[in-house]
Coordinates of N, CA and C in Angstrom, one line a residue:
Chain A
D1 N -5.7 -30.3 22.1 CA -4.5 -30.7 21.2 C -5.0 -30.7 19.7
T2 N -4.3 -29.7 18.9 CA -4.7 -29.7 17.5 C -3.4 -30.0 16.7
E3 N -2.7 -31.0 17.2 CA -1.4 -31.2 16.5 C -1.5 -32.3 15.4
V4 N -0.9 -31.9 14.2 CA -0.7 -32.9 13.2 C 0.8 -32.9 13.0
T5 N 1.4 -34.0 12.9 CA 2.8 -34.2 12.7 C 3.2 -34.7 11.4
Q6 N 4.2 -34.3 10.8 CA 4.7 -34.8 9.5 C 6.1 -35.1 9.5
T7 N 6.5 -36.2 8.8 CA 8.0 -36.5 8.7 C 8.2 -36.9 7.3
P8 N 9.4 -36.7 6.7 CA 10.5 -35.8 7.3 C 10.1 -34.3 7.1
K9 N 10.9 -33.5 7.7 CA 10.7 -31.9 7.6 C 11.2 -31.6 6.1
H10 N 12.3 -32.2 5.8 CA 12.9 -31.8 4.5 C 13.3 -33.1 3.8
L11 N 13.2 -33.1 2.5 CA 13.5 -34.3 1.7 C 14.0 -34.0 0.4
V12 N 15.2 -34.5 0.0 CA 15.8 -34.2 -1.4 C 15.9 -35.6 -2.0
M13 N 15.3 -35.7 -3.2 CA 15.3 -37.0 -3.9 C 15.6 -36.8 -5.3
G14 N 16.2 -37.8 -6.0 CA 16.4 -37.8 -7.4 C 15.2 -38.3 -8.1
M15 N 15.2 -38.1 -9.3 CA 14.0 -38.4 -10.1 C 13.8 -39.9 -10.2
T16 N 14.7 -40.7 -9.9 CA 14.4 -42.2 -10.0 C 14.2 -42.8 -8.5
N17 N 14.3 -41.9 -7.5 CA 14.1 -42.4 -6.2 C 12.6 -42.8 -5.9
K18 N 12.4 -43.6 -4.8 CA 11.1 -43.8 -4.2 C 11.2 -43.4 -2.8
K19 N 10.3 -42.6 -2.3 CA 10.3 -42.1 -1.0 C 8.9 -42.0 -0.5
S20 N 8.7 -41.9 0.8 CA 7.3 -41.6 1.4 C 7.3 -40.5 2.3
L21 N 6.2 -39.8 2.3 CA 5.9 -38.8 3.3 C 4.9 -39.3 4.3
K22 N 5.1 -39.0 5.6 CA 4.2 -39.5 6.6 C 3.5 -38.4 7.4
C23 N 2.3 -38.7 7.7 CA 1.5 -37.8 8.5 C 0.7 -38.5 9.5
E24 N 0.6 -37.8 10.7 CA -0.1 -38.5 11.9 C -0.8 -37.5 12.7
Q25 N -2.1 -38.0 13.2 CA -2.8 -37.1 14.0 C -3.5 -38.0 15.0
H26 N -3.7 -37.5 16.2 CA -4.3 -38.3 17.4 C -5.4 -37.4 17.9
M27 N -6.2 -36.8 17.0 CA -7.3 -36.0 17.5 C -8.6 -36.7 17.3
G28 N -8.5 -38.0 16.8 CA -9.8 -38.7 16.4 C -10.4 -38.2 15.2
H29 N -9.7 -37.4 14.3 CA -10.3 -36.9 13.1 C -10.5 -38.0 12.1
R30 N -11.5 -37.9 11.3 CA -11.8 -39.0 10.4 C -11.6 -38.6 8.9
A31 N -11.2 -37.3 8.7 CA -10.9 -36.8 7.3 C -9.4 -36.3 7.4
M32 N -8.7 -36.8 6.3 CA -7.2 -36.3 6.2 C -6.9 -36.0 4.8
Y33 N -6.1 -35.0 4.6 CA -5.9 -34.3 3.4 C -4.4 -34.2 3.0
W34 N -4.0 -34.3 1.8 CA -2.7 -33.9 1.2 C -2.9 -32.6 0.4
Y35 N -2.1 -31.6 0.6 CA -2.0 -30.5 -0.2 C -0.6 -30.3 -0.7
K36 N -0.4 -29.7 -1.9 CA 0.8 -29.2 -2.4 C 0.8 -27.7 -2.5
Q37 N 1.9 -27.1 -2.1 CA 2.0 -25.7 -2.1 C 3.3 -25.2 -2.7
K38 N 3.2 -24.5 -3.7 CA 4.3 -23.8 -4.3 C 4.5 -22.4 -3.6
A39 N 5.7 -21.9 -3.8 CA 6.0 -20.6 -3.2 C 5.0 -19.5 -3.6
K40 N 4.6 -18.7 -2.6 CA 3.6 -17.6 -2.9 C 2.4 -18.0 -3.5
K41 N 2.0 -19.2 -3.4 CA 0.7 -19.7 -4.0 C -0.1 -20.3 -2.8
P42 N -1.4 -20.4 -2.9 CA -2.2 -21.0 -1.8 C -2.0 -22.6 -1.9
P43 N -2.4 -23.3 -0.8 CA -2.3 -24.8 -0.9 C -3.3 -25.3 -1.9
E44 N -2.8 -26.3 -2.6 CA -3.6 -26.9 -3.7 C -4.0 -28.4 -3.3
L45 N -5.3 -28.6 -3.3 CA -5.7 -30.0 -2.7 C -5.3 -31.1 -3.7
M46 N -4.8 -32.2 -3.1 CA -4.4 -33.3 -3.9 C -5.3 -34.5 -3.7
F47 N -5.4 -34.9 -2.4 CA -6.2 -36.1 -2.1 C -7.0 -35.8 -0.7
V48 N -8.1 -36.5 -0.6 CA -8.9 -36.5 0.6 C -9.3 -37.9 1.0
Y49 N -8.9 -38.3 2.3 CA -9.4 -39.5 2.8 C -10.5 -39.2 3.9
S50 N -11.6 -40.0 3.7 CA -12.7 -39.9 4.7 C -13.0 -41.2 5.2
Y51 N -12.8 -41.3 6.5 CA -13.0 -42.6 7.2 C -12.2 -43.7 6.5
E52 N -11.0 -43.3 6.3 CA -9.9 -44.3 5.7 C -10.2 -44.7 4.2
K53 N -11.1 -44.1 3.6 CA -11.2 -44.3 2.2 C -11.0 -43.1 1.4
L54 N -10.3 -43.3 0.2 CA -10.0 -42.2 -0.6 C -11.3 -41.6 -1.2
S55 N -11.6 -40.4 -0.9 CA -12.9 -39.8 -1.4 C -12.7 -38.7 -2.5
I56 N -11.5 -38.2 -2.5 CA -11.2 -37.2 -3.5 C -9.8 -37.3 -4.0
N57 N -9.7 -37.4 -5.4 CA -8.4 -37.4 -6.0 C -8.5 -36.3 -7.0
E58 N -7.7 -35.2 -6.8 CA -7.8 -34.0 -7.7 C -7.0 -34.2 -9.0
S59 N -7.2 -35.3 -9.7 CA -6.5 -35.5 -11.0 C -5.0 -35.4 -10.8
V60 N -4.5 -36.1 -9.7 CA -3.1 -35.9 -9.4 C -2.3 -37.0 -10.2
P61 N -1.1 -36.8 -10.8 CA -0.4 -37.8 -11.5 C -0.1 -39.0 -10.7
S62 N 0.0 -40.1 -11.3 CA 0.2 -41.4 -10.6 C 1.5 -41.6 -9.9
R63 N 2.4 -40.7 -10.2 CA 3.7 -40.8 -9.5 C 3.5 -40.4 -8.0
F64 N 2.3 -39.9 -7.7 CA 2.0 -39.5 -6.3 C 0.9 -40.7 -5.9
S65 N 1.2 -41.4 -4.9 CA 0.3 -42.5 -4.4 C -0.1 -42.3 -3.0
P66 N -1.3 -42.0 -2.5 CA -1.7 -41.9 -1.2 C -2.0 -43.2 -0.6
E67 N -1.8 -43.3 0.7 CA -2.3 -44.5 1.5 C -2.7 -44.1 2.9
C68 N -3.8 -44.7 3.4 CA -4.2 -44.4 4.7 C -4.3 -45.7 5.4
P69 N -3.3 -46.2 6.1 CA -3.2 -47.4 6.9 C -4.2 -47.5 8.0
N70 N -4.5 -46.4 8.7 CA -5.5 -46.4 9.8 C -6.0 -45.0 10.0
S71 N -6.8 -44.7 10.9 CA -7.5 -43.5 11.0 C -6.6 -42.4 11.5
S72 N -5.4 -42.7 11.9 CA -4.5 -41.8 12.5 C -3.3 -41.4 11.5
L73 N -3.1 -42.3 10.6 CA -1.9 -42.1 9.7 C -2.3 -42.0 8.3
L74 N -1.5 -41.1 7.6 CA -1.7 -40.9 6.2 C -0.3 -40.8 5.6
N75 N 0.0 -41.6 4.4 CA 1.2 -41.5 3.7 C 1.0 -41.1 2.4
L76 N 2.2 -40.5 1.7 CA 2.1 -40.2 0.4 C 3.4 -40.7 -0.2
H77 N 3.1 -41.7 -1.1 CA 4.3 -42.4 -1.6 C 4.7 -41.7 -3.0
L78 N 6.0 -41.5 -3.2 CA 6.5 -40.7 -4.3 C 7.4 -41.6 -5.1
H79 N 7.2 -41.5 -6.5 CA 8.1 -42.4 -7.4 C 8.2 -41.6 -8.7
A80 N 9.4 -41.6 -9.2 CA 9.7 -41.0 -10.5 C 9.2 -39.5 -10.6
L81 N 9.4 -38.8 -9.5 CA 9.0 -37.4 -9.5 C 9.9 -36.5 -10.6
Q82 N 9.3 -35.4 -10.8 CA 9.8 -34.4 -11.7 C 10.4 -33.2 -10.9
P83 N 11.4 -32.5 -11.3 CA 11.8 -31.2 -10.6 C 10.6 -30.3 -10.3
E84 N 9.6 -30.2 -11.2 CA 8.6 -29.4 -10.9 C 7.6 -29.7 -9.8
D85 N 7.8 -31.0 -9.3 CA 7.2 -31.4 -8.1 C 7.8 -30.8 -6.8
S86 N 8.8 -30.2 -7.0 CA 9.4 -29.6 -5.7 C 8.4 -28.6 -5.2
A87 N 8.2 -28.7 -3.9 CA 7.1 -27.9 -3.2 C 7.1 -28.2 -1.7
L88 N 6.2 -27.5 -1.0 CA 5.9 -27.8 0.4 C 4.6 -28.7 0.3
Y89 N 4.7 -29.9 0.9 CA 3.6 -30.8 1.0 C 3.0 -30.9 2.4
L90 N 1.8 -30.5 2.4 CA 1.1 -30.2 3.7 C 0.0 -31.3 3.9
C91 N 0.0 -31.8 5.1 CA -1.1 -32.7 5.5 C -2.0 -31.9 6.4
A92 N -3.2 -32.3 6.4 CA -4.3 -31.6 7.3 C -5.3 -32.7 7.7
S93 N -6.0 -32.4 8.8 CA -7.0 -33.3 9.2 C -8.1 -32.5 9.8
S94 N -9.3 -33.1 9.8 CA -10.6 -32.5 10.3 C -11.5 -33.5 10.8
Q95 N -12.4 -33.1 11.6 CA -13.3 -34.2 12.1 C -14.0 -34.9 11.0
G96 N -14.3 -34.3 9.9 CA -14.8 -35.0 8.8 C -16.4 -35.0 8.8
D97 N -16.9 -34.2 9.6 CA -18.4 -34.1 9.6 C -18.8 -33.0 8.6
T98 N -19.0 -33.4 7.4 CA -19.3 -32.4 6.3 C -20.6 -31.6 6.5
Y99 N -21.5 -32.1 7.3 CA -22.6 -31.4 7.5 C -22.5 -30.3 8.6
F100 N -21.5 -30.4 9.3 CA -21.4 -29.3 10.3 C -20.3 -28.3 9.7
S101 N -20.8 -27.1 9.7 CA -20.0 -26.0 9.2 C -18.7 -25.7 10.0
T102 N -18.7 -26.2 11.2 CA -17.6 -25.9 12.1 C -16.4 -26.8 11.9
D103 N -16.6 -27.8 11.0 CA -15.4 -28.7 10.7 C -14.2 -28.0 10.2
T104 N -13.2 -27.9 11.0 CA -12.0 -27.2 10.7 C -10.9 -28.0 10.4
Q105 N -10.1 -27.6 9.4 CA -8.9 -28.4 9.1 C -7.7 -27.8 9.8
Y106 N -6.9 -28.7 10.3 CA -5.7 -28.3 11.0 C -4.6 -28.9 10.3
F107 N -3.5 -28.1 10.1 CA -2.4 -28.4 9.1 C -1.2 -28.9 10.0
G108 N -0.5 -29.9 9.3 CA 0.8 -30.2 9.9 C 1.9 -29.2 9.4
P109 N 3.1 -29.2 9.9 CA 4.2 -28.3 9.5 C 4.7 -28.5 8.2
G110 N 4.4 -29.6 7.4 CA 4.8 -29.7 6.0 C 6.1 -30.4 5.8
T111 N 6.3 -31.0 4.7 CA 7.6 -31.5 4.3 C 8.0 -30.8 3.1
R112 N 9.2 -30.1 3.1 CA 9.8 -29.4 2.0 C 10.5 -30.4 1.1
L113 N 10.0 -30.6 0.0 CA 10.5 -31.6 -0.9 C 11.2 -30.9 -2.1
T114 N 12.5 -31.4 -2.4 CA 13.2 -31.0 -3.5 C 13.5 -32.1 -4.4
V115 N 13.3 -32.0 -5.6 CA 13.4 -33.1 -6.6 C 14.6 -32.6 -7.5
L116 N 15.7 -33.4 -7.6 CA 16.8 -33.0 -8.4 C 16.8 -33.7 -9.8
Chain B
G1 N -18.7 -23.5 -9.9 CA -17.4 -23.4 -9.4 C -17.3 -22.3 -8.4
Q2 N -16.2 -22.0 -7.9 CA -15.9 -21.0 -6.8 C -14.9 -20.0 -7.3
N3 N -15.1 -18.8 -6.8 CA -14.2 -17.7 -7.1 C -14.0 -16.9 -5.9
I4 N -12.7 -16.8 -5.4 CA -12.4 -16.0 -4.2 C -11.3 -15.0 -4.5
D5 N -11.5 -13.8 -4.1 CA -10.7 -12.7 -4.3 C -10.2 -12.0 -3.0
Q6 N -8.9 -11.8 -2.9 CA -8.4 -11.0 -1.8 C -7.2 -10.3 -2.4
P7 N -6.9 -9.0 -1.8 CA -5.7 -8.3 -2.2 C -4.5 -9.1 -2.1
T8 N -3.5 -8.8 -3.0 CA -2.3 -9.6 -3.1 C -1.3 -9.2 -1.9
E9 N -1.2 -7.9 -1.6 CA -0.3 -7.3 -0.6 C -0.9 -6.3 0.1
M10 N -0.5 -6.0 1.3 CA -0.9 -4.9 2.2 C 0.3 -4.6 3.1
T11 N 0.4 -3.3 3.4 CA 1.5 -2.9 4.3 C 0.8 -2.1 5.5
A12 N 1.3 -2.2 6.6 CA 0.7 -1.4 7.8 C 1.9 -1.3 8.8
T13 N 1.6 -0.4 9.7 CA 2.6 0.0 10.7 C 2.2 -0.7 12.1
E14 N 3.3 -1.1 12.8 CA 3.2 -1.7 14.1 C 2.3 -0.8 15.0
G15 N 1.3 -1.5 15.7 CA 0.4 -0.8 16.5 C -0.9 -0.3 15.9
A16 N -0.9 -0.4 14.6 CA -2.1 0.0 13.8 C -3.1 -1.1 13.7
I17 N -4.2 -0.8 13.0 CA -5.2 -1.7 12.7 C -5.3 -1.9 11.1
V18 N -5.5 -3.2 10.7 CA -5.6 -3.5 9.3 C -6.7 -4.3 9.0
Q19 N -7.4 -4.1 7.9 CA -8.5 -5.0 7.5 C -8.2 -5.7 6.1
I20 N -8.3 -7.0 6.1 CA -8.0 -7.7 4.9 C -9.4 -8.3 4.4
N21 N -9.7 -7.8 3.2 CA -11.0 -8.2 2.7 C -10.9 -9.4 1.8
C22 N -12.1 -10.1 1.7 CA -12.3 -11.3 0.9 C -13.6 -11.4 0.3
T23 N -13.7 -11.5 -1.0 CA -15.0 -11.6 -1.6 C -15.0 -13.0 -2.3
Y24 N -16.2 -13.5 -2.4 CA -16.2 -14.9 -2.8 C -17.5 -15.1 -3.6
Q25 N -17.6 -16.1 -4.5 CA -18.8 -16.5 -5.2 C -18.7 -18.0 -5.2
T26 N -19.8 -18.5 -4.6 CA -20.0 -20.0 -4.5 C -21.4 -20.5 -4.5
S27 N -21.7 -21.7 -4.7 CA -22.9 -22.3 -4.6 C -23.1 -23.1 -3.3
G28 N -24.1 -23.0 -2.4 CA -24.1 -23.8 -1.3 C -23.0 -23.4 -0.2
F29 N -23.0 -22.2 0.1 CA -22.0 -21.8 1.1 C -22.1 -22.4 2.4
N30 N -21.0 -22.9 3.0 CA -21.1 -23.6 4.3 C -19.9 -23.2 5.1
G31 N -19.5 -22.0 5.2 CA -18.4 -21.6 6.1 C -17.3 -20.9 5.3
L32 N -16.7 -19.9 6.0 CA -15.5 -19.1 5.5 C -14.5 -19.1 6.6
F33 N -13.3 -19.5 6.2 CA -12.2 -19.7 7.1 C -11.2 -18.8 6.8
W34 N -10.4 -18.4 7.9 CA -9.2 -17.5 7.8 C -8.0 -18.3 8.4
Y35 N -6.9 -18.3 7.6 CA -5.7 -19.0 8.1 C -4.5 -18.0 7.9
Q36 N -3.6 -18.1 8.9 CA -2.3 -17.3 8.9 C -1.3 -18.2 8.4
Q37 N -0.4 -17.8 7.6 CA 0.8 -18.6 7.2 C 2.0 -17.7 7.1
H38 N 3.1 -18.1 8.0 CA 4.3 -17.6 7.8 C 5.2 -18.2 6.8
A39 N 6.1 -17.5 6.3 CA 6.8 -18.0 5.1 C 7.5 -19.4 5.5
G40 N 7.2 -20.3 4.7 CA 7.8 -21.7 4.9 C 7.2 -22.5 5.9
E41 N 6.1 -22.0 6.6 CA 5.4 -22.7 7.6 C 4.0 -23.2 7.2
A42 N 3.4 -24.0 8.0 CA 2.0 -24.4 7.7 C 1.0 -23.3 8.0
P43 N -0.1 -23.3 7.3 CA -1.2 -22.5 7.7 C -1.7 -22.8 9.0
T44 N -2.1 -21.8 9.9 CA -2.6 -21.9 11.1 C -4.0 -21.3 11.2
F45 N -4.9 -22.1 11.7 CA -6.3 -21.6 11.7 C -6.4 -20.4 12.6
L46 N -7.2 -19.4 12.1 CA -7.5 -18.2 12.9 C -8.9 -18.1 13.4
S47 N -9.8 -18.2 12.3 CA -11.2 -18.1 12.6 C -12.1 -18.5 11.5
Y48 N -13.4 -18.8 11.9 CA -14.3 -19.2 10.9 C -15.6 -18.4 11.1
N49 N -16.4 -18.2 10.0 CA -17.7 -17.7 10.1 C -18.6 -18.4 9.3
V50 N -19.8 -18.7 9.8 CA -20.8 -19.3 9.0 C -22.2 -18.5 8.9
L51 N -22.4 -17.7 10.0 CA -23.5 -16.8 10.0 C -23.0 -15.4 9.9
D52 N -23.9 -14.5 9.5 CA -23.6 -13.1 9.3 C -23.1 -12.4 10.7
G53 N -22.2 -11.6 10.5 CA -21.7 -10.9 11.8 C -20.3 -11.0 12.1
L54 N -20.0 -10.6 13.3 CA -18.5 -10.4 13.6 C -18.2 -11.4 14.7
E55 N -17.1 -12.0 14.5 CA -16.5 -13.0 15.4 C -15.2 -12.4 15.9
E56 N -15.1 -12.3 17.2 CA -13.8 -11.8 17.8 C -13.1 -12.7 18.7
K57 N -11.8 -12.7 18.4 CA -10.8 -13.6 19.0 C -9.6 -12.7 19.4
G58 N -9.6 -12.2 20.6 CA -8.5 -11.4 21.0 C -8.2 -10.2 20.0
R59 N -6.9 -10.2 19.4 CA -6.7 -9.0 18.5 C -7.2 -9.2 17.1
F60 N -7.8 -10.4 16.8 CA -8.3 -10.8 15.5 C -9.8 -10.8 15.5
S61 N -10.4 -10.3 14.5 CA -11.8 -10.4 14.4 C -12.2 -10.8 12.9
S62 N -13.2 -11.5 12.7 CA -13.6 -11.8 11.3 C -15.1 -11.5 11.2
F63 N -15.4 -10.9 10.0 CA -16.7 -10.6 9.7 C -17.2 -11.2 8.5
L64 N -18.6 -11.5 8.4 CA -19.2 -12.2 7.3 C -20.5 -11.5 6.9
S65 N -20.7 -11.3 5.5 CA -22.0 -11.0 5.0 C -22.2 -11.9 3.9
R66 N -23.1 -12.9 4.1 CA -23.4 -13.9 3.1 C -24.1 -13.3 1.9
S67 N -25.0 -12.3 2.2 CA -25.8 -11.8 1.0 C -24.8 -11.1 0.0
K68 N -23.7 -10.5 0.6 CA -22.8 -9.8 -0.3 C -21.6 -10.7 -0.7
G69 N -21.5 -11.9 -0.2 CA -20.4 -12.7 -0.5 C -19.0 -12.0 -0.1
Y70 N -19.1 -11.6 1.2 CA -18.0 -10.7 1.6 C -17.5 -11.0 3.1
S71 N -16.2 -11.0 3.3 CA -15.7 -11.2 4.6 C -14.5 -10.3 4.7
Y72 N -14.2 -10.0 6.0 CA -12.9 -9.4 6.3 C -12.3 -9.9 7.6
L73 N -11.0 -9.8 7.6 CA -10.3 -10.1 8.8 C -9.7 -8.8 9.3
L74 N -10.0 -8.6 10.6 CA -9.5 -7.3 11.2 C -8.3 -7.7 12.2
L75 N -7.2 -7.1 12.0 CA -6.1 -7.2 13.0 C -5.9 -6.0 13.7
K76 N -5.9 -6.0 15.0 CA -5.7 -4.8 15.9 C -4.3 -4.8 16.5
E77 N -3.8 -3.7 17.0 CA -2.5 -3.6 17.6 C -1.4 -4.5 17.0
L78 N -1.3 -4.1 15.7 CA -0.4 -4.9 14.9 C 1.0 -5.1 15.5
Q79 N 1.5 -6.3 15.4 CA 2.9 -6.6 15.8 C 3.7 -7.1 14.7
M80 N 5.0 -7.0 14.8 CA 5.9 -7.5 13.7 C 5.5 -8.8 13.4
K81 N 5.4 -9.7 14.4 CA 5.1 -11.1 14.1 C 3.8 -11.3 13.3
D82 N 3.0 -10.4 13.1 CA 1.8 -10.5 12.3 C 2.2 -10.5 10.8
S83 N 3.4 -10.1 10.4 CA 3.7 -10.2 9.0 C 3.7 -11.6 8.5
A84 N 2.7 -11.9 7.7 CA 2.5 -13.2 7.1 C 1.6 -13.1 6.0
S85 N 1.3 -14.3 5.4 CA 0.2 -14.4 4.4 C -1.0 -14.8 5.1
Y86 N -2.1 -14.2 4.7 CA -3.4 -14.5 5.3 C -4.4 -15.0 4.2
L87 N -4.8 -16.2 4.5 CA -5.6 -17.0 3.5 C -7.1 -17.1 3.8
C88 N -7.9 -16.7 2.9 CA -9.3 -16.8 3.0 C -9.7 -18.1 2.3
A89 N -10.6 -18.9 3.0 CA -11.0 -20.2 2.3 C -12.5 -20.4 2.6
V90 N -13.1 -20.9 1.5 CA -14.5 -21.1 1.6 C -14.9 -22.7 1.5
R91 N -15.9 -23.1 2.2 CA -16.3 -24.5 2.0 C -17.7 -24.5 1.5
R92 N -18.0 -25.4 0.6 CA -19.4 -25.6 0.1 C -20.1 -26.6 0.9
A93 N -21.4 -26.4 0.9 CA -22.3 -27.4 1.7 C -22.0 -28.8 1.2
G94 N -21.9 -29.7 2.2 CA -21.8 -31.1 1.9 C -20.4 -31.6 1.6
Y95 N -19.4 -30.6 1.6 CA -18.1 -31.0 1.3 C -17.2 -30.6 2.5
S96 N -16.2 -31.5 2.7 CA -15.3 -31.1 3.7 C -14.1 -30.3 3.2
T97 N -14.0 -30.2 1.9 CA -12.8 -29.5 1.3 C -13.0 -28.0 1.4
L98 N -11.9 -27.4 1.3 CA -11.9 -25.9 1.3 C -11.3 -25.4 0.0
T99 N -11.8 -24.3 -0.6 CA -11.1 -23.6 -1.6 C -10.5 -22.4 -1.2
F100 N -9.2 -22.2 -1.4 CA -8.4 -21.2 -0.9 C -8.4 -20.0 -1.9
G101 N -8.4 -18.9 -1.3 CA -7.9 -17.6 -2.1 C -6.5 -17.6 -2.2
K102 N -6.0 -16.7 -3.0 CA -4.5 -16.6 -3.4 C -3.7 -16.1 -2.1
G103 N -4.3 -15.6 -1.2 CA -3.6 -15.0 0.0 C -3.3 -13.6 -0.1
T104 N -3.2 -13.0 1.1 CA -2.8 -11.6 1.2 C -1.5 -11.6 2.0
M105 N -0.5 -11.0 1.4 CA 0.8 -10.9 2.1 C 0.8 -9.5 2.9
L106 N 0.8 -9.7 4.2 CA 0.8 -8.5 5.0 C 2.2 -8.3 5.6
L107 N 2.6 -7.0 5.3 CA 4.0 -6.7 5.9 C 3.8 -5.5 6.9
V108 N 4.2 -5.8 8.1 CA 4.1 -4.9 9.2 C 5.5 -4.2 9.4
S109 N 5.5 -2.9 9.4 CA 6.8 -2.2 9.5 C 6.8 -1.5 10.9
P110 N 8.0 -1.2 11.4 CA 8.2 -0.5 12.7 C 7.5 1.0 12.6

């Protein structure tokens, strides 16, 4: 089973709203990732959690706030977003063994976010 | 830093064979991955290479030459459903993160 689930599938929000994206995996993976993807562009890494600790923040604006409540769950809290933040937000997970080259990231279906 | 290049677009005919190339420059190479992504959907893992040579998985094969910083994805017996973007991604040693190329949009026509 290589399933990563994400909710909601679609989200429309105003610039003053607060919303959260959720990601879940039950593969025992210890690394989880948030990516942002604009149309016809590759995924762009935002955050990495390793063993439930934030290990990488790719200089993402503070209006995006990640949270890892436990090893299976990853949230992305959104507040005061801008229209240019509209994109597909992808969650991924991997075993997290950085010394093993076989460590493979598996992606969830994504949340299509539109900011009005 | 890392630099990954792949063609922007390719076209091919149903039933044919197509090769999508990827060249990269990185320090401390620790694996090259290929993903398929249909429009509006998530990337799906296809294959990875860490040692030189060819890895075969059904209709899909991936090749790596570390000395040349070069990989290709070979798709055989093309089907219409193979129309998608193909992403080449490289991982550096000691990191769990991937750096993605810009993707190659493959269009398969009847």
